[in-house]
């Protein structure tokens, strides 16, 4: 594509964002933009951050149900009735967010109040599930809102940096049901990230 064609495509994407209610500009930096357009995440990067103008469109995550995972009955019952502090860990592309999405859908059918923390927001959830983003609020603001609104579960996709780990720990210690998604290849690595 020529640079002109790329810029025309970007202009059309911006028009769609302005006109559609299911779209939002998640990150708006001088040299990078992250947008959610319906089910698609779009990342636009400008030079000199990248060596050329780049547009990446990420398709939605695969949708699975809890039944698709064929979990042992004991584990399924624990997720349904007892588990309030869950960490989903794995390497990139291993299905962490897909499993979190299945948990959200499951808890939703159980009439649980669910909220998500995402940055950027890209989970495909029912309209009655609120999605929070640090793009527009601080960790302290999100914590205060969650403590005051008292959801049954908060899904934190993805716990990455020190502020994220501190917020996850703070919310969990207050008794909020939490599902955290974390990059770690082994369970012990997940725990080490909290300790570190």
PDB file of C-alpha atoms in Angstrom:
ATOM      1  CA  UNK A   1       0.000   0.000   0.000  1.00  0.00           C
ATOM      2  CA  UNK A   2       1.104   3.520  -0.595  1.00  0.00           C
ATOM      3  CA  UNK A   3       1.457   5.981   2.271  1.00  0.00           C
ATOM      4  CA  UNK A   4      -1.577   7.849   0.906  1.00  0.00           C
ATOM      5  CA  UNK A   5      -3.691   4.664   0.935  1.00  0.00           C
ATOM      6  CA  UNK A   6      -2.561   3.937   4.500  1.00  0.00           C
ATOM      7  CA  UNK A   7      -3.483   7.461   5.625  1.00  0.00           C
ATOM      8  CA  UNK A   8      -6.899   7.157   3.933  1.00  0.00           C
ATOM      9  CA  UNK A   9      -7.488   3.887   5.783  1.00  0.00           C
ATOM     10  CA  UNK A  10      -6.536   5.547   9.080  1.00  0.00           C
ATOM     11  CA  UNK A  11      -8.898   8.464   8.368  1.00  0.00           C
ATOM     12  CA  UNK A  12     -11.727   5.981   7.702  1.00  0.00           C
ATOM     13  CA  UNK A  13     -10.959   4.147  10.948  1.00  0.00           C
ATOM     14  CA  UNK A  14     -11.119   7.442  12.890  1.00  0.00           C
ATOM     15  CA  UNK A  15     -14.482   8.262  11.262  1.00  0.00           C
ATOM     16  CA  UNK A  16     -15.823   4.852  12.317  1.00  0.00           C
ATOM     17  CA  UNK A  17     -14.650   5.461  15.900  1.00  0.00           C
ATOM     18  CA  UNK A  18     -16.513   8.789  15.971  1.00  0.00           C
ATOM     19  CA  UNK A  19     -19.716   7.357  14.505  1.00  0.00           C
ATOM     20  CA  UNK A  20     -20.077   3.998  16.275  1.00  0.00           C
ATOM     21  CA  UNK A  21     -21.182   3.449  19.854  1.00  0.00           C
ATOM     22  CA  UNK A  22     -19.235   0.172  20.114  1.00  0.00           C
ATOM     23  CA  UNK A  23     -15.883   1.834  19.510  1.00  0.00           C
ATOM     24  CA  UNK A  24     -13.389   3.829  21.521  1.00  0.00           C
ATOM     25  CA  UNK A  25      -9.898   5.306  21.308  1.00  0.00           C
ATOM     26  CA  UNK A  26      -8.103   3.407  24.087  1.00  0.00           C
ATOM     27  CA  UNK A  27      -4.659   4.964  23.777  1.00  0.00           C
ATOM     28  CA  UNK A  28      -3.973   8.236  21.983  1.00  0.00           C
ATOM     29  CA  UNK A  29      -0.270   9.044  21.981  1.00  0.00           C
ATOM     30  CA  UNK A  30       1.583  11.180  19.475  1.00  0.00           C
ATOM     31  CA  UNK A  31       3.186   8.216  17.690  1.00  0.00           C
ATOM     32  CA  UNK A  32       0.841   5.360  18.599  1.00  0.00           C
ATOM     33  CA  UNK A  33      -2.896   4.798  18.786  1.00  0.00           C
ATOM     34  CA  UNK A  34      -4.839   1.819  20.107  1.00  0.00           C
ATOM     35  CA  UNK A  35      -8.494   1.684  19.168  1.00  0.00           C
ATOM     36  CA  UNK A  36     -11.287  -0.765  19.780  1.00  0.00           C
ATOM     37  CA  UNK A  37     -13.622  -0.886  16.779  1.00  0.00           C
ATOM     38  CA  UNK A  38     -16.412  -3.315  17.572  1.00  0.00           C
ATOM     39  CA  UNK A  39     -14.682  -6.647  18.220  1.00  0.00           C
ATOM     40  CA  UNK A  40     -11.405  -5.559  16.581  1.00  0.00           C
ATOM     41  CA  UNK A  41      -8.395  -4.017  18.311  1.00  0.00           C
ATOM     42  CA  UNK A  42      -6.496  -1.712  15.958  1.00  0.00           C
ATOM     43  CA  UNK A  43      -2.950  -0.568  16.653  1.00  0.00           C
ATOM     44  CA  UNK A  44      -1.537   2.297  14.577  1.00  0.00           C
ATOM     45  CA  UNK A  45       2.144   3.201  14.902  1.00  0.00           C
ATOM     46  CA  UNK A  46       3.827   6.171  13.225  1.00  0.00           C
ATOM     47  CA  UNK A  47       7.490   6.834  12.434  1.00  0.00           C
ATOM     48  CA  UNK A  48       9.921   7.350  14.043  1.00  0.00           C
ATOM     49  CA  UNK A  49       8.530   4.986  16.744  1.00  0.00           C
ATOM     50  CA  UNK A  50       8.310   2.393  13.970  1.00  0.00           C
ATOM     51  CA  UNK A  51      10.400   2.394  10.820  1.00  0.00           C
ATOM     52  CA  UNK A  52       7.261   2.932   8.733  1.00  0.00           C
ATOM     53  CA  UNK A  53       3.564   3.629   9.123  1.00  0.00           C
ATOM     54  CA  UNK A  54       1.977   0.470  10.539  1.00  0.00           C
ATOM     55  CA  UNK A  55      -1.619  -0.679  11.059  1.00  0.00           C
ATOM     56  CA  UNK A  56      -2.314  -3.944  12.889  1.00  0.00           C
ATOM     57  CA  UNK A  57      -5.859  -5.238  13.240  1.00  0.00           C
ATOM     58  CA  UNK A  58      -6.281  -8.007  15.800  1.00  0.00           C
ATOM     59  CA  UNK A  59      -9.229 -10.334  15.416  1.00  0.00           C
ATOM     60  CA  UNK A  60     -11.408 -11.170  18.416  1.00  0.00           C
ATOM     61  CA  UNK A  61     -10.395 -13.909  20.802  1.00  0.00           C
ATOM     62  CA  UNK A  62     -11.769 -17.365  20.255  1.00  0.00           C
ATOM     63  CA  UNK A  63     -14.979 -17.909  22.228  1.00  0.00           C
ATOM     64  CA  UNK A  64     -15.145 -21.045  24.357  1.00  0.00           C
ATOM     65  CA  UNK A  65     -17.493 -22.063  27.151  1.00  0.00           C
ATOM     66  CA  UNK A  66     -16.491 -23.630  30.448  1.00  0.00           C
ATOM     67  CA  UNK A  67     -17.917 -26.899  29.153  1.00  0.00           C
ATOM     68  CA  UNK A  68     -15.426 -26.794  26.259  1.00  0.00           C
ATOM     69  CA  UNK A  69     -12.599 -27.157  28.784  1.00  0.00           C
ATOM     70  CA  UNK A  70     -13.876 -30.510  30.142  1.00  0.00           C
ATOM     71  CA  UNK A  71     -12.771 -29.600  33.655  1.00  0.00           C
ATOM     72  CA  UNK A  72     -12.798 -32.131  36.446  1.00  0.00           C
ATOM     73  CA  UNK A  73     -16.084 -31.831  38.401  1.00  0.00           C
ATOM     74  CA  UNK A  74     -14.212 -30.890  41.572  1.00  0.00           C
ATOM     75  CA  UNK A  75     -12.410 -28.009  39.841  1.00  0.00           C
ATOM     76  CA  UNK A  76     -15.615 -26.860  38.149  1.00  0.00           C
ATOM     77  CA  UNK A  77     -17.456 -26.862  41.500  1.00  0.00           C
ATOM     78  CA  UNK A  78     -14.601 -24.927  43.090  1.00  0.00           C
ATOM     79  CA  UNK A  79     -14.754 -22.274  40.329  1.00  0.00           C
ATOM     80  CA  UNK A  80     -18.518 -22.084  40.745  1.00  0.00           C
ATOM     81  CA  UNK A  81     -18.801 -22.009  44.518  1.00  0.00           C
ATOM     82  CA  UNK A  82     -15.512 -21.255  46.263  1.00  0.00           C
ATOM     83  CA  UNK A  83     -12.764 -19.693  44.164  1.00  0.00           C
ATOM     84  CA  UNK A  84     -12.471 -15.959  44.794  1.00  0.00           C
ATOM     85  CA  UNK A  85      -8.804 -15.374  44.016  1.00  0.00           C
ATOM     86  CA  UNK A  86      -7.912 -16.896  40.670  1.00  0.00           C
ATOM     87  CA  UNK A  87      -4.737 -16.403  38.646  1.00  0.00           C
ATOM     88  CA  UNK A  88      -4.688 -17.517  35.030  1.00  0.00           C
ATOM     89  CA  UNK A  89      -1.097 -17.731  33.865  1.00  0.00           C
ATOM     90  CA  UNK A  90       0.635 -18.801  30.695  1.00  0.00           C
ATOM     91  CA  UNK A  91       2.787 -17.638  27.850  1.00  0.00           C
ATOM     92  CA  UNK A  92       1.513 -15.237  25.158  1.00  0.00           C
ATOM     93  CA  UNK A  93      -1.080 -16.920  22.949  1.00  0.00           C
ATOM     94  CA  UNK A  94      -1.676 -19.824  25.339  1.00  0.00           C
ATOM     95  CA  UNK A  95      -5.388 -19.037  25.849  1.00  0.00           C
ATOM     96  CA  UNK A  96      -5.339 -17.075  29.126  1.00  0.00           C
ATOM     97  CA  UNK A  97      -7.759 -14.396  27.967  1.00  0.00           C
ATOM     98  CA  UNK A  98      -9.930 -16.988  26.211  1.00  0.00           C
ATOM     99  CA  UNK A  99     -10.279 -18.867  29.506  1.00  0.00           C
ATOM    100  CA  UNK A 100     -11.001 -15.591  31.357  1.00  0.00           C
ATOM    101  CA  UNK A 101     -13.702 -14.846  28.770  1.00  0.00           C
ATOM    102  CA  UNK A 102     -15.264 -18.280  29.386  1.00  0.00           C
ATOM    103  CA  UNK A 103     -15.235 -17.614  33.155  1.00  0.00           C
ATOM    104  CA  UNK A 104     -16.908 -14.230  32.612  1.00  0.00           C
ATOM    105  CA  UNK A 105     -19.645 -15.831  30.518  1.00  0.00           C
ATOM    106  CA  UNK A 106     -20.095 -18.590  33.108  1.00  0.00           C
ATOM    107  CA  UNK A 107     -20.332 -16.179  36.049  1.00  0.00           C
ATOM    108  CA  UNK A 108     -22.719 -14.031  34.024  1.00  0.00           C
ATOM    109  CA  UNK A 109     -25.089 -16.993  33.556  1.00  0.00           C
ATOM    110  CA  UNK A 110     -24.904 -17.460  37.349  1.00  0.00           C
ATOM    111  CA  UNK A 111     -26.233 -13.858  37.733  1.00  0.00           C
ATOM    112  CA  UNK A 112     -22.987 -12.600  39.272  1.00  0.00           C
ATOM    113  CA  UNK A 113     -22.085  -8.915  39.083  1.00  0.00           C
ATOM    114  CA  UNK A 114     -18.908  -8.724  37.020  1.00  0.00           C
ATOM    115  CA  UNK A 115     -16.582  -5.882  36.121  1.00  0.00           C
ATOM    116  CA  UNK A 116     -13.357  -5.984  34.153  1.00  0.00           C
ATOM    117  CA  UNK A 117     -10.093  -4.079  34.270  1.00  0.00           C
ATOM    118  CA  UNK A 118      -8.443  -4.047  30.861  1.00  0.00           C
ATOM    119  CA  UNK A 119      -5.915  -1.889  29.119  1.00  0.00           C
ATOM    120  CA  UNK A 120      -6.834  -1.866  26.313  1.00  0.00           C
ATOM    121  CA  UNK A 121     -10.419  -3.047  26.634  1.00  0.00           C
ATOM    122  CA  UNK A 122     -10.906  -5.940  24.251  1.00  0.00           C
ATOM    123  CA  UNK A 123     -12.891  -8.624  26.071  1.00  0.00           C
ATOM    124  CA  UNK A 124     -16.207  -9.257  24.346  1.00  0.00           C
ATOM    125  CA  UNK A 125     -18.690  -8.991  27.197  1.00  0.00           C
ATOM    126  CA  UNK A 126     -22.403  -8.459  27.669  1.00  0.00           C
ATOM    127  CA  UNK A 127     -23.595  -4.838  27.831  1.00  0.00           C
ATOM    128  CA  UNK A 128     -24.347  -5.190  31.555  1.00  0.00           C
ATOM    129  CA  UNK A 129     -20.697  -5.922  32.393  1.00  0.00           C
ATOM    130  CA  UNK A 130     -18.698  -2.736  32.982  1.00  0.00           C
ATOM    131  CA  UNK A 131     -15.190  -2.546  31.532  1.00  0.00           C
ATOM    132  CA  UNK A 132     -12.691  -0.180  33.198  1.00  0.00           C
ATOM    133  CA  UNK A 133      -9.487   1.054  31.579  1.00  0.00           C
ATOM    134  CA  UNK A 134      -6.428   2.785  33.016  1.00  0.00           C
ATOM    135  CA  UNK A 135      -6.297   4.874  29.862  1.00  0.00           C
ATOM    136  CA  UNK A 136      -8.967   7.091  31.399  1.00  0.00           C
ATOM    137  CA  UNK A 137      -8.489   6.545  35.136  1.00  0.00           C
ATOM    138  CA  UNK A 138      -5.795   5.853  37.684  1.00  0.00           C
ATOM    139  CA  UNK A 139      -5.244   2.659  39.635  1.00  0.00           C
ATOM    140  CA  UNK A 140      -6.460   4.478  42.766  1.00  0.00           C
ATOM    141  CA  UNK A 141      -9.641   5.627  41.044  1.00  0.00           C
ATOM    142  CA  UNK A 142     -10.435   2.154  39.721  1.00  0.00           C
ATOM    143  CA  UNK A 143      -9.740   0.620  43.161  1.00  0.00           C
ATOM    144  CA  UNK A 144     -12.076   3.101  44.884  1.00  0.00           C
ATOM    145  CA  UNK A 145     -14.860   2.485  42.355  1.00  0.00           C
ATOM    146  CA  UNK A 146     -14.588  -1.292  42.740  1.00  0.00           C
ATOM    147  CA  UNK A 147     -14.524  -1.122  46.528  1.00  0.00           C
ATOM    148  CA  UNK A 148     -17.630   1.080  46.544  1.00  0.00           C
ATOM    149  CA  UNK A 149     -19.568  -0.863  43.896  1.00  0.00           C
ATOM    150  CA  UNK A 150     -18.705  -4.316  45.328  1.00  0.00           C
ATOM    151  CA  UNK A 151     -18.927  -6.613  42.304  1.00  0.00           C
ATOM    152  CA  UNK A 152     -19.017 -10.362  42.822  1.00  0.00           C
ATOM    153  CA  UNK A 153     -16.058 -10.761  40.448  1.00  0.00           C
ATOM    154  CA  UNK A 154     -13.549  -8.486  38.818  1.00  0.00           C
ATOM    155  CA  UNK A 155     -11.551  -9.854  35.911  1.00  0.00           C
ATOM    156  CA  UNK A 156      -8.149  -8.159  35.663  1.00  0.00           C
ATOM    157  CA  UNK A 157      -6.765  -8.694  32.159  1.00  0.00           C
ATOM    158  CA  UNK A 158      -3.647  -8.308  32.318  1.00  0.00           C
ATOM    159  CA  UNK A 159      -1.653  -7.884  35.534  1.00  0.00           C
ATOM    160  CA  UNK A 160       1.679  -6.551  34.230  1.00  0.00           C
ATOM    161  CA  UNK A 161       3.483  -3.915  36.258  1.00  0.00           C
ATOM    162  CA  UNK A 162       4.053  -3.022  39.894  1.00  0.00           C
ATOM    163  CA  UNK A 163       0.899  -0.874  40.116  1.00  0.00           C
ATOM    164  CA  UNK A 164      -1.187  -3.718  38.654  1.00  0.00           C
ATOM    165  CA  UNK A 165       0.172  -6.246  41.172  1.00  0.00           C
ATOM    166  CA  UNK A 166      -0.425  -3.836  44.069  1.00  0.00           C
ATOM    167  CA  UNK A 167      -4.012  -3.190  42.936  1.00  0.00           C
ATOM    168  CA  UNK A 168      -4.708  -6.908  42.483  1.00  0.00           C
ATOM    169  CA  UNK A 169      -3.383  -7.672  45.980  1.00  0.00           C
ATOM    170  CA  UNK A 170      -5.274  -4.745  47.525  1.00  0.00           C
ATOM    171  CA  UNK A 171      -8.599  -5.743  45.935  1.00  0.00           C
ATOM    172  CA  UNK A 172      -8.169  -9.414  46.780  1.00  0.00           C
ATOM    173  CA  UNK A 173      -7.337  -8.675  50.426  1.00  0.00           C
ATOM    174  CA  UNK A 174     -10.582  -6.697  50.725  1.00  0.00           C
ATOM    175  CA  UNK A 175     -12.569  -9.770  49.692  1.00  0.00           C
ATOM    176  CA  UNK A 176     -13.497  -8.939  46.105  1.00  0.00           C
ATOM    177  CA  UNK A 177     -13.615 -12.015  43.871  1.00  0.00           C
ATOM    178  CA  UNK A 178     -10.752 -11.592  41.434  1.00  0.00           C
ATOM    179  CA  UNK A 179      -9.616 -13.312  38.294  1.00  0.00           C
ATOM    180  CA  UNK A 180      -6.177 -12.131  37.218  1.00  0.00           C
ATOM    181  CA  UNK A 181      -4.492 -12.837  33.905  1.00  0.00           C
ATOM    182  CA  UNK A 182      -0.703 -12.877  34.123  1.00  0.00           C
ATOM    183  CA  UNK A 183       2.207 -13.738  31.823  1.00  0.00           C
ATOM    184  CA  UNK A 184       4.115 -16.584  33.453  1.00  0.00           C
ATOM    185  CA  UNK A 185       4.899 -20.050  32.177  1.00  0.00           C
ATOM    186  CA  UNK A 186       4.769 -21.832  35.557  1.00  0.00           C
ATOM    187  CA  UNK A 187       2.598 -21.320  38.655  1.00  0.00           C
ATOM    188  CA  UNK A 188       5.685 -20.598  40.771  1.00  0.00           C
ATOM    189  CA  UNK A 189       6.685 -17.854  38.298  1.00  0.00           C
ATOM    190  CA  UNK A 190       3.289 -16.190  38.847  1.00  0.00           C
ATOM    191  CA  UNK A 191       3.826 -16.149  42.597  1.00  0.00           C
ATOM    192  CA  UNK A 192       7.387 -14.890  42.128  1.00  0.00           C
ATOM    193  CA  UNK A 193       6.084 -11.950  40.107  1.00  0.00           C
ATOM    194  CA  UNK A 194       3.900 -10.939  43.061  1.00  0.00           C
ATOM    195  CA  UNK A 195       6.839 -11.263  45.463  1.00  0.00           C
ATOM    196  CA  UNK A 196       9.102  -9.299  43.139  1.00  0.00           C
TER     197      UNK A 196
END
